[in-house]
Amino acid sequence: MEVPLLDLKAQYQKLKAEIEPIVLRIMEEQRFILGKETQEFEKKVADYIGVPDAVGVSSGTDAILVSLMALGIGYGDKVATTTFSFFATAGCIARVGATPVFCDIDEDTFNIDCNKLEDILKKENIKAVIPVHLYGQVCDMDALLDLQKKYGFFIIEDSAQSIGAQYKDGKQAGTFGDYGCFSFFPSKNLGCFGDGGLVVSKDLEKNEKIRILRNHGGKVKYYHDFVGGNFRLDNLQAAVLLVKLKYLDEWHEMRQKNAERYELLFRERGLDEFIKPPKKAYKYAGVKNYHIFNQFVIRAKDRDNLKKYLIDNGIGCEIYYPLCFHMQKCFSYLGYKEGDMPIAERCAKEVLALPVYPELTEEQIKYVVGKIEEFYRK
């Protein structure tokens, strides 16, 4: 049996009849940049997230980059973030000339450990913190907001993997900080047909700054108040996202059911001594999307050989992420060394993402779990 890590073709077949006429119409009209579809998507996605305004941008990476620019963060500033995430989180800090300061993670959620973050805040003058709501689960925002009140710093939420994810109070990822940043890369729960991103803020003035910066820093054509960039979300991508947004909560629910099925089968097969599924504290009363499972990530013994065995048996899987930021060659100038962040380093050697996409069948899930059991029992 073939079980891909993600099957976008299956999703497309269900949406093809809706998407193709819209895309063809845009091509006939030749309206590609900041058209009515972009404006409509920005309004609808803002309503979905629960903010007054949203600004479509060119990628999740550019969402973080332009947010840092809007807050005036640059040379001489220090920005704290997790050491365990996709590279863009840390790369954007360096790109604006600021210094990344890395923090270890909580091993149950893979998100930034706010106790260890406070140890950093006591020693360093931190201008901003970028928490990452990794794999589709919101960070401990109560603790982070308490730290913000105590130490005073900007918060830019990296919500690239968590659109629609809710905190235990029901508030959505991206709505707590100064800015919330989202990605519409095709593998995300809400993915477009290329690159795309979004920046949100509860502060309309902050949103307006992003809107200006995304268009080379000019509000009026050829007149530039700031040095910005070309960070625009193109109209074709916005049109695709408008169609998909209607189905997002349904897709979240299907991913959650697949995750629950995995967990049940792991328990039934007695695999607890070999693998550790995501912490099951993702259900709160009245909170539907505490974890939206952009990725279903286990921690596994003998992870690398398990990965090879699954791939050899037609099962897609991936390591998110094999090397922490503080161990990356490009950040060697910061002076970190192996052992500085033991939890993240250990997780990097154990994590493995399994297929969890909405169209995954019961038969496919049983096959994946069966092959995992076969690997450990042989």
mmCIF file of C-alpha atoms in Angstrom:
data_model
loop_
_atom_site.group_PDB
_atom_site.id
_atom_site.type_symbol
_atom_site.label_atom_id
_atom_site.label_comp_id
_atom_site.label_asym_id
_atom_site.label_seq_id
_atom_site.Cartn_x
_atom_site.Cartn_y
_atom_site.Cartn_z
ATOM 1 C CA MET A 1 0.000 0.000 0.000
ATOM 2 C CA GLU A 2 1.166 3.540 -0.772
ATOM 3 C CA VAL A 3 0.470 6.124 1.944
ATOM 4 C CA PRO A 4 1.926 9.546 1.049
ATOM 5 C CA LEU A 5 2.809 12.001 3.776
ATOM 6 C CA LEU A 6 0.371 14.416 2.134
ATOM 7 C CA ASP A 7 -2.045 13.875 -0.758
ATOM 8 C CA LEU A 8 -2.882 17.245 -2.289
ATOM 9 C CA LYS A 9 -4.186 15.621 -5.451
ATOM 10 C CA ALA A 10 -7.035 14.040 -3.480
ATOM 11 C CA GLN A 11 -7.968 17.433 -2.069
ATOM 12 C CA TYR A 12 -7.787 19.075 -5.493
ATOM 13 C CA GLN A 13 -10.110 16.543 -7.099
ATOM 14 C CA LYS A 14 -12.837 17.513 -4.624
ATOM 15 C CA LEU A 15 -12.380 21.236 -5.230
ATOM 16 C CA LYS A 16 -11.510 21.243 -8.919
ATOM 17 C CA ALA A 17 -14.983 22.233 -10.132
ATOM 18 C CA GLU A 18 -15.008 25.250 -7.801
ATOM 19 C CA ILE A 19 -11.457 26.451 -8.284
ATOM 20 C CA GLU A 20 -10.862 26.170 -12.020
ATOM 21 C CA PRO A 21 -13.609 28.573 -13.227
ATOM 22 C CA ILE A 22 -12.406 31.251 -10.784
ATOM 23 C CA VAL A 23 -8.781 30.880 -11.820
ATOM 24 C CA LEU A 24 -9.711 30.942 -15.510
ATOM 25 C CA ARG A 25 -11.786 34.088 -14.983
ATOM 26 C CA ILE A 26 -8.846 35.876 -13.371
ATOM 27 C CA MET A 27 -6.647 34.815 -16.264
ATOM 28 C CA GLU A 28 -9.194 36.155 -18.763
ATOM 29 C CA GLU A 29 -9.433 39.455 -16.875
ATOM 30 C CA GLN A 30 -5.624 39.613 -16.363
ATOM 31 C CA ARG A 31 -5.957 40.973 -12.808
ATOM 32 C CA PHE A 32 -3.118 39.422 -10.846
ATOM 33 C CA ILE A 33 -1.924 41.867 -8.174
ATOM 34 C CA LEU A 34 -4.036 43.033 -5.198
ATOM 35 C CA GLY A 35 -7.379 42.469 -6.932
ATOM 36 C CA LYS A 36 -10.874 42.044 -5.540
ATOM 37 C CA GLU A 37 -10.264 38.394 -4.627
ATOM 38 C CA THR A 38 -7.351 39.442 -2.424
ATOM 39 C CA GLN A 39 -9.489 42.054 -0.688
ATOM 40 C CA GLU A 40 -12.355 39.601 -0.193
ATOM 41 C CA PHE A 41 -10.031 36.929 1.168
ATOM 42 C CA GLU A 42 -8.438 39.391 3.594
ATOM 43 C CA LYS A 43 -11.876 40.277 4.960
ATOM 44 C CA LYS A 44 -13.106 36.701 5.282
ATOM 45 C CA VAL A 45 -9.924 35.325 6.818
ATOM 46 C CA ALA A 46 -9.889 38.216 9.322
ATOM 47 C CA ASP A 47 -13.432 37.277 10.338
ATOM 48 C CA TYR A 48 -12.401 33.634 10.657
ATOM 49 C CA ILE A 49 -9.372 34.403 12.842
ATOM 50 C CA GLY A 50 -11.259 36.979 14.898
ATOM 51 C CA VAL A 51 -9.364 40.181 14.124
ATOM 52 C CA PRO A 52 -10.534 43.467 12.569
ATOM 53 C CA ASP A 53 -8.191 43.302 9.587
ATOM 54 C CA ALA A 54 -5.735 41.020 7.787
ATOM 55 C CA VAL A 55 -3.029 41.719 5.220
ATOM 56 C CA GLY A 56 -2.184 39.134 2.580
ATOM 57 C CA VAL A 57 1.533 38.783 1.878
ATOM 58 C CA SER A 58 3.788 36.725 -0.358
ATOM 59 C CA SER A 59 4.740 33.947 2.096
ATOM 60 C CA GLY A 60 4.847 32.966 5.740
ATOM 61 C CA THR A 61 8.522 33.895 5.758
ATOM 62 C CA ASP A 62 7.772 37.372 4.444
ATOM 63 C CA ALA A 63 4.992 37.699 7.028
ATOM 64 C CA ILE A 64 7.588 37.377 9.805
ATOM 65 C CA LEU A 65 10.104 39.551 7.975
ATOM 66 C CA VAL A 66 7.723 42.438 7.333
ATOM 67 C CA SER A 67 6.420 42.255 10.922
ATOM 68 C CA LEU A 68 9.953 42.683 12.244
ATOM 69 C CA MET A 69 10.441 45.597 9.848
ATOM 70 C CA ALA A 70 7.170 47.214 10.929
ATOM 71 C CA LEU A 71 8.240 47.125 14.579
ATOM 72 C CA GLY A 72 11.557 48.758 13.718
ATOM 73 C CA ILE A 73 13.656 45.787 14.794
ATOM 74 C CA GLY A 74 17.154 45.732 13.363
ATOM 75 C CA TYR A 75 20.855 46.077 14.146
ATOM 76 C CA GLY A 76 21.636 46.050 17.855
ATOM 77 C CA ASP A 77 18.327 44.418 18.810
ATOM 78 C CA LYS A 78 17.950 40.941 20.257
ATOM 79 C CA VAL A 79 14.990 38.716 19.426
ATOM 80 C CA ALA A 80 14.270 35.555 21.408
ATOM 81 C CA THR A 81 12.652 32.523 19.842
ATOM 82 C CA THR A 82 12.543 28.752 20.041
ATOM 83 C CA THR A 83 15.501 26.744 18.794
ATOM 84 C CA PHE A 84 13.137 24.143 17.293
ATOM 85 C CA SER A 85 11.134 25.229 14.245
ATOM 86 C CA PHE A 86 11.305 25.802 10.499
ATOM 87 C CA PHE A 87 14.321 27.918 9.575
ATOM 88 C CA ALA A 88 12.361 31.011 8.516
ATOM 89 C CA THR A 89 11.616 31.870 12.141
ATOM 90 C CA ALA A 90 15.282 32.425 12.957
ATOM 91 C CA GLY A 91 16.394 33.425 9.468
ATOM 92 C CA CYS A 92 14.134 36.478 9.407
ATOM 93 C CA ILE A 93 15.628 37.755 12.665
ATOM 94 C CA ALA A 94 19.105 37.621 11.144
ATOM 95 C CA ARG A 95 17.919 39.142 7.865
ATOM 96 C CA VAL A 96 16.828 42.383 9.536
ATOM 97 C CA GLY A 97 20.217 42.557 11.263
ATOM 98 C CA ALA A 98 19.008 41.606 14.738
ATOM 99 C CA THR A 99 20.582 38.916 16.911
ATOM 100 C CA PRO A 100 18.643 35.674 17.447
ATOM 101 C CA VAL A 101 18.580 34.423 21.041
ATOM 102 C CA PHE A 102 17.473 30.803 21.205
ATOM 103 C CA CYS A 103 15.444 29.091 23.892
ATOM 104 C CA ASP A 104 14.784 25.437 24.719
ATOM 105 C CA ILE A 105 11.336 23.868 24.395
ATOM 106 C CA ASP A 106 8.690 22.070 26.413
ATOM 107 C CA GLU A 107 8.977 18.403 25.507
ATOM 108 C CA ASP A 108 5.219 17.705 25.610
ATOM 109 C CA THR A 109 4.153 20.434 23.172
ATOM 110 C CA PHE A 110 7.468 21.148 21.344
ATOM 111 C CA ASN A 111 6.735 24.852 21.934
ATOM 112 C CA ILE A 112 8.965 27.427 23.640
ATOM 113 C CA ASP A 113 9.516 26.831 27.361
ATOM 114 C CA CYS A 114 8.487 30.068 29.095
ATOM 115 C CA ASN A 115 10.365 29.218 32.285
ATOM 116 C CA LYS A 116 13.591 28.971 30.320
ATOM 117 C CA LEU A 117 12.604 32.070 28.376
ATOM 118 C CA GLU A 118 12.418 34.025 31.624
ATOM 119 C CA ASP A 119 15.962 32.932 32.440
ATOM 120 C CA ILE A 120 16.988 34.575 29.156
ATOM 121 C CA LEU A 121 14.944 37.715 29.826
ATOM 122 C CA LYS A 122 16.671 38.194 33.178
ATOM 123 C CA LYS A 123 20.054 38.306 31.450
ATOM 124 C CA GLU A 124 19.390 39.816 28.027
ATOM 125 C CA ASN A 125 17.733 42.980 26.769
ATOM 126 C CA ILE A 126 15.173 41.331 24.475
ATOM 127 C CA LYS A 127 13.318 43.610 22.041
ATOM 128 C CA ALA A 128 10.870 40.976 20.775
ATOM 129 C CA VAL A 129 9.882 37.350 21.243
ATOM 130 C CA ILE A 130 8.699 35.101 18.396
ATOM 131 C CA PRO A 131 6.789 32.134 19.809
ATOM 132 C CA VAL A 132 6.042 29.377 17.298
ATOM 133 C CA HIS A 133 2.731 27.533 17.556
ATOM 134 C CA LEU A 134 4.373 24.381 16.280
ATOM 135 C CA TYR A 135 2.579 21.563 14.445
ATOM 136 C CA GLY A 136 -0.809 23.240 15.054
ATOM 137 C CA GLN A 137 -0.841 23.789 18.835
ATOM 138 C CA VAL A 138 -0.772 27.202 20.519
ATOM 139 C CA CYS A 139 2.066 28.056 22.934
ATOM 140 C CA ASP A 140 1.555 28.753 26.630
ATOM 141 C CA MET A 141 0.328 32.277 25.946
ATOM 142 C CA ASP A 142 -0.755 32.974 29.551
ATOM 143 C CA ALA A 143 2.846 32.571 30.683
ATOM 144 C CA LEU A 144 4.213 34.523 27.713
ATOM 145 C CA LEU A 145 1.841 37.453 28.204
ATOM 146 C CA ASP A 146 2.777 37.564 31.890
ATOM 147 C CA LEU A 147 6.419 37.795 30.858
ATOM 148 C CA GLN A 148 5.593 40.554 28.389
ATOM 149 C CA LYS A 149 4.000 42.622 31.178
ATOM 150 C CA LYS A 150 7.004 42.016 33.422
ATOM 151 C CA TYR A 151 9.829 42.615 30.943
ATOM 152 C CA GLY A 152 8.276 44.616 28.112
ATOM 153 C CA PHE A 153 8.860 43.221 24.608
ATOM 154 C CA PHE A 154 7.003 42.879 21.318
ATOM 155 C CA ILE A 155 5.358 39.559 20.464
ATOM 156 C CA ILE A 156 5.286 38.306 16.868
ATOM 157 C CA GLU A 157 3.409 35.009 16.734
ATOM 158 C CA ASP A 158 4.704 32.533 14.183
ATOM 159 C CA SER A 159 1.378 30.889 13.430
ATOM 160 C CA ALA A 160 2.519 29.413 10.113
ATOM 161 C CA GLN A 161 1.327 25.916 11.062
ATOM 162 C CA SER A 162 -1.675 26.886 13.155
ATOM 163 C CA ILE A 163 -4.375 28.853 11.342
ATOM 164 C CA GLY A 164 -7.596 28.143 13.223
ATOM 165 C CA ALA A 165 -5.838 26.598 16.229
ATOM 166 C CA GLN A 166 -7.387 27.749 19.497
ATOM 167 C CA TYR A 167 -5.919 28.377 22.905
ATOM 168 C CA LYS A 168 -7.628 26.933 25.988
ATOM 169 C CA ASP A 169 -9.686 30.144 26.293
ATOM 170 C CA GLY A 170 -10.936 29.746 22.717
ATOM 171 C CA LYS A 171 -8.870 32.619 21.255
ATOM 172 C CA GLN A 172 -7.140 31.785 18.020
ATOM 173 C CA ALA A 173 -3.443 31.601 17.256
ATOM 174 C CA GLY A 174 -2.110 34.908 15.976
ATOM 175 C CA THR A 175 -4.472 37.108 18.015
ATOM 176 C CA PHE A 176 -2.409 37.548 21.201
ATOM 177 C CA GLY A 177 0.666 39.492 20.153
ATOM 178 C CA ASP A 178 1.529 42.633 18.247
ATOM 179 C CA TYR A 179 1.427 40.618 15.024
ATOM 180 C CA GLY A 180 0.325 37.134 14.008
ATOM 181 C CA CYS A 181 1.992 35.566 10.969
ATOM 182 C CA PHE A 182 0.543 32.763 8.847
ATOM 183 C CA SER A 183 1.720 30.653 5.932
ATOM 184 C CA PHE A 184 -0.320 29.274 3.040
ATOM 185 C CA PHE A 185 2.411 27.003 1.726
ATOM 186 C CA PRO A 186 0.674 24.048 -0.005
ATOM 187 C CA SER A 187 1.353 21.627 2.878
ATOM 188 C CA LYS A 188 -0.464 23.797 5.437
ATOM 189 C CA ASN A 189 -4.034 23.038 6.558
ATOM 190 C CA LEU A 190 -5.020 26.046 4.445
ATOM 191 C CA GLY A 191 -2.639 25.937 1.505
ATOM 192 C CA CYS A 192 -2.598 27.785 -1.804
ATOM 193 C CA PHE A 193 -1.136 26.792 -5.180
ATOM 194 C CA GLY A 194 2.313 28.186 -4.420
ATOM 195 C CA ASP A 195 3.528 30.599 -1.779
ATOM 196 C CA GLY A 196 1.341 32.899 0.257
ATOM 197 C CA GLY A 197 1.093 34.345 3.736
ATOM 198 C CA LEU A 198 -0.835 36.635 6.047
ATOM 199 C CA VAL A 199 -0.193 39.170 8.799
ATOM 200 C CA VAL A 200 -2.867 40.096 11.335
ATOM 201 C CA SER A 201 -3.085 42.486 14.255
ATOM 202 C CA LYS A 202 -5.857 43.735 16.510
ATOM 203 C CA ASP A 203 -4.346 47.220 16.045
ATOM 204 C CA LEU A 204 -5.506 48.764 12.756
ATOM 205 C CA GLU A 205 -2.536 51.152 12.664
ATOM 206 C CA LYS A 206 -0.146 48.225 12.895
ATOM 207 C CA ASN A 207 -1.983 46.522 10.028
ATOM 208 C CA GLU A 208 -1.765 49.672 7.927
ATOM 209 C CA LYS A 209 2.005 49.742 8.420
ATOM 210 C CA ILE A 210 2.191 46.188 7.034
ATOM 211 C CA ARG A 211 -0.052 47.142 4.120
ATOM 212 C CA ILE A 212 2.336 49.965 3.190
ATOM 213 C CA LEU A 213 5.529 47.947 3.685
ATOM 214 C CA ARG A 214 4.281 45.059 1.543
ATOM 215 C CA ASN A 215 4.103 47.435 -1.413
ATOM 216 C CA HIS A 216 7.636 48.875 -1.293
ATOM 217 C CA GLY A 217 6.766 51.216 1.563
ATOM 218 C CA GLY A 218 4.466 53.394 -0.498
ATOM 219 C CA LYS A 219 0.821 54.213 0.127
ATOM 220 C CA VAL A 220 0.604 56.303 -3.058
ATOM 221 C CA LYS A 221 2.222 54.920 -6.207
ATOM 222 C CA TYR A 222 5.824 56.089 -6.665
ATOM 223 C CA TYR A 223 5.835 57.909 -3.292
ATOM 224 C CA HIS A 224 7.615 55.960 -0.566
ATOM 225 C CA ASP A 225 7.418 56.768 3.139
ATOM 226 C CA PHE A 226 9.434 53.693 4.092
ATOM 227 C CA VAL A 227 11.799 51.183 2.541
ATOM 228 C CA GLY A 228 9.561 48.165 2.257
ATOM 229 C CA GLY A 229 9.529 45.219 -0.091
ATOM 230 C CA ASN A 230 7.516 43.305 -2.652
ATOM 231 C CA PHE A 231 5.505 41.247 -0.168
ATOM 232 C CA ARG A 232 2.141 41.130 -1.963
ATOM 233 C CA LEU A 233 -0.200 38.137 -2.059
ATOM 234 C CA ASP A 234 -1.135 37.576 -5.685
ATOM 235 C CA ASN A 235 -4.742 37.415 -6.750
ATOM 236 C CA LEU A 236 -4.681 33.840 -8.064
ATOM 237 C CA GLN A 237 -3.532 32.552 -4.695
ATOM 238 C CA ALA A 238 -6.170 34.599 -2.885
ATOM 239 C CA ALA A 239 -8.873 33.147 -5.128
ATOM 240 C CA VAL A 240 -7.761 29.588 -4.337
ATOM 241 C CA LEU A 241 -7.666 30.369 -0.617
ATOM 242 C CA LEU A 242 -11.174 31.835 -0.739
ATOM 243 C CA VAL A 243 -12.501 28.493 -1.956
ATOM 244 C CA LYS A 244 -10.516 26.444 0.547
ATOM 245 C CA LEU A 245 -11.299 28.609 3.576
ATOM 246 C CA LYS A 246 -14.899 27.325 3.561
ATOM 247 C CA TYR A 247 -13.666 23.801 4.265
ATOM 248 C CA LEU A 248 -10.949 24.572 6.800
ATOM 249 C CA ASP A 249 -12.799 23.649 9.999
ATOM 250 C CA GLU A 250 -14.005 20.418 8.388
ATOM 251 C CA TRP A 251 -10.403 19.558 7.473
ATOM 252 C CA HIS A 252 -9.254 20.341 11.028
ATOM 253 C CA GLU A 253 -11.845 17.922 12.363
ATOM 254 C CA MET A 254 -10.779 15.178 9.968
ATOM 255 C CA ARG A 255 -7.141 15.598 10.989
ATOM 256 C CA GLN A 256 -8.128 15.416 14.665
ATOM 257 C CA LYS A 257 -10.067 12.201 14.072
ATOM 258 C CA ASN A 258 -7.070 10.692 12.287
ATOM 259 C CA ALA A 259 -4.815 11.664 15.197
ATOM 260 C CA GLU A 260 -7.212 10.064 17.679
ATOM 261 C CA ARG A 261 -7.309 6.911 15.584
ATOM 262 C CA TYR A 262 -3.525 6.680 15.611
ATOM 263 C CA GLU A 263 -3.427 7.112 19.381
ATOM 264 C CA LEU A 264 -6.078 4.442 19.951
ATOM 265 C CA LEU A 265 -4.265 1.954 17.741
ATOM 266 C CA PHE A 266 -0.917 2.693 19.412
ATOM 267 C CA ARG A 267 -2.466 1.882 22.794
ATOM 268 C CA GLU A 268 -4.229 -1.225 21.522
ATOM 269 C CA ARG A 269 -0.990 -2.538 20.010
ATOM 270 C CA GLY A 270 1.012 -1.795 23.177
ATOM 271 C CA LEU A 271 3.487 0.486 21.425
ATOM 272 C CA ASP A 272 3.879 2.956 24.300
ATOM 273 C CA GLU A 273 7.349 1.664 25.147
ATOM 274 C CA PHE A 274 8.566 2.484 21.636
ATOM 275 C CA ILE A 275 6.774 5.661 20.620
ATOM 276 C CA LYS A 276 5.293 8.702 22.280
ATOM 277 C CA PRO A 277 2.374 10.336 20.438
ATOM 278 C CA PRO A 278 1.498 14.024 20.879
ATOM 279 C CA LYS A 279 0.370 14.936 24.390
ATOM 280 C CA LYS A 280 -3.365 14.289 24.610
ATOM 281 C CA ALA A 281 -4.136 17.534 26.451
ATOM 282 C CA TYR A 282 -5.574 19.111 23.322
ATOM 283 C CA LYS A 283 -9.233 19.042 24.327
ATOM 284 C CA TYR A 284 -10.859 21.665 26.506
ATOM 285 C CA ALA A 285 -14.547 22.234 27.118
ATOM 286 C CA GLY A 286 -15.957 24.347 24.317
ATOM 287 C CA VAL A 287 -12.639 24.509 22.455
ATOM 288 C CA LYS A 288 -12.884 22.596 19.201
ATOM 289 C CA ASN A 289 -9.492 23.243 17.640
ATOM 290 C CA TYR A 290 -6.962 23.184 20.482
ATOM 291 C CA HIS A 291 -4.705 21.170 18.175
ATOM 292 C CA ILE A 292 -5.273 21.214 14.410
ATOM 293 C CA PHE A 293 -2.512 18.724 13.535
ATOM 294 C CA ASN A 294 -0.767 20.399 10.666
ATOM 295 C CA GLN A 295 1.625 17.596 11.509
ATOM 296 C CA PHE A 296 1.076 14.467 13.600
ATOM 297 C CA VAL A 297 4.475 14.066 15.227
ATOM 298 C CA ILE A 298 5.540 11.117 17.344
ATOM 299 C CA ARG A 299 8.753 10.638 19.282
ATOM 300 C CA ALA A 300 10.218 7.275 18.364
ATOM 301 C CA LYS A 301 13.001 4.981 19.534
ATOM 302 C CA ASP A 302 15.482 4.181 16.771
ATOM 303 C CA ARG A 303 13.797 6.927 14.743
ATOM 304 C CA ASP A 304 16.085 6.919 11.712
ATOM 305 C CA ASN A 305 15.733 3.190 11.092
ATOM 306 C CA LEU A 306 11.976 3.394 11.652
ATOM 307 C CA LYS A 307 11.765 6.159 9.059
ATOM 308 C CA LYS A 308 13.702 4.070 6.539
ATOM 309 C CA TYR A 309 11.474 1.047 7.210
ATOM 310 C CA LEU A 310 8.291 3.038 6.692
ATOM 311 C CA ILE A 311 9.563 4.613 3.473
ATOM 312 C CA ASP A 312 10.648 1.194 2.197
ATOM 313 C CA ASN A 313 7.067 0.071 2.790
ATOM 314 C CA GLY A 314 5.491 2.930 0.860
ATOM 315 C CA ILE A 315 4.695 5.190 3.820
ATOM 316 C CA GLY A 316 5.591 8.860 3.612
ATOM 317 C CA CYS A 317 7.108 10.366 6.752
ATOM 318 C CA GLU A 318 9.394 13.262 7.572
ATOM 319 C CA ILE A 319 11.604 14.677 10.302
ATOM 320 C CA TYR A 320 10.456 18.124 11.474
ATOM 321 C CA TYR A 321 13.194 19.140 12.425
ATOM 322 C CA PRO A 322 16.539 17.267 12.461
ATOM 323 C CA LEU A 323 18.863 20.077 13.625
ATOM 324 C CA CYS A 324 18.084 22.846 16.113
ATOM 325 C CA PHE A 325 18.778 26.466 15.221
ATOM 326 C CA HIS A 326 21.553 26.838 17.783
ATOM 327 C CA MET A 327 23.418 23.960 16.080
ATOM 328 C CA GLN A 328 23.081 25.298 12.536
ATOM 329 C CA LYS A 329 26.324 26.281 10.809
ATOM 330 C CA CYS A 330 25.006 29.701 9.808
ATOM 331 C CA PHE A 331 24.485 30.599 13.478
ATOM 332 C CA SER A 332 27.871 29.377 14.715
ATOM 333 C CA TYR A 333 28.885 33.006 15.298
ATOM 334 C CA LEU A 334 26.421 33.121 18.215
ATOM 335 C CA GLY A 335 28.597 30.743 20.229
ATOM 336 C CA TYR A 336 26.072 28.067 21.147
ATOM 337 C CA LYS A 337 27.254 24.488 21.563
ATOM 338 C CA GLU A 338 25.776 21.017 21.730
ATOM 339 C CA GLY A 339 24.129 20.427 25.089
ATOM 340 C CA ASP A 340 22.963 24.022 25.550
ATOM 341 C CA MET A 341 19.335 23.061 24.844
ATOM 342 C CA PRO A 342 18.980 19.401 25.793
ATOM 343 C CA ILE A 343 15.214 19.005 25.380
ATOM 344 C CA ALA A 344 15.150 20.339 21.819
ATOM 345 C CA GLU A 345 18.294 18.407 20.918
ATOM 346 C CA ARG A 346 16.745 15.176 22.157
ATOM 347 C CA CYS A 347 13.478 15.831 20.338
ATOM 348 C CA ALA A 348 15.390 16.512 17.123
ATOM 349 C CA LYS A 349 16.725 12.962 17.333
ATOM 350 C CA GLU A 350 13.329 11.378 18.022
ATOM 351 C CA VAL A 351 10.572 13.254 16.145
ATOM 352 C CA LEU A 352 8.857 11.751 13.115
ATOM 353 C CA ALA A 353 5.775 13.086 11.310
ATOM 354 C CA LEU A 354 3.245 10.541 10.054
ATOM 355 C CA PRO A 355 0.510 11.076 7.445
ATOM 356 C CA VAL A 356 -2.518 12.820 8.982
ATOM 357 C CA TYR A 357 -4.116 14.682 6.039
ATOM 358 C CA PRO A 358 -7.949 14.795 5.905
ATOM 359 C CA GLU A 359 -8.377 12.314 3.055
ATOM 360 C CA LEU A 360 -6.402 9.597 4.877
ATOM 361 C CA THR A 361 -8.461 6.410 5.141
ATOM 362 C CA GLU A 362 -8.968 4.056 8.071
ATOM 363 C CA GLU A 363 -7.260 1.329 6.072
ATOM 364 C CA GLN A 364 -4.206 3.525 5.476
ATOM 365 C CA ILE A 365 -3.917 4.433 9.165
ATOM 366 C CA LYS A 366 -4.086 0.763 10.149
ATOM 367 C CA TYR A 367 -1.396 -0.019 7.593
ATOM 368 C CA VAL A 368 0.910 2.675 8.998
ATOM 369 C CA VAL A 369 0.434 1.499 12.583
ATOM 370 C CA GLY A 370 0.846 -2.119 11.490
ATOM 371 C CA LYS A 371 4.183 -1.377 9.879
ATOM 372 C CA ILE A 372 5.351 0.537 12.957
ATOM 373 C CA GLU A 373 4.440 -2.463 15.109
ATOM 374 C CA GLU A 374 6.141 -4.798 12.638
ATOM 375 C CA PHE A 375 9.342 -2.752 12.858
ATOM 376 C CA TYR A 376 9.517 -2.855 16.646
ATOM 377 C CA ARG A 377 8.395 -6.469 17.098
ATOM 378 C CA LYS A 378 10.663 -8.080 14.531
#
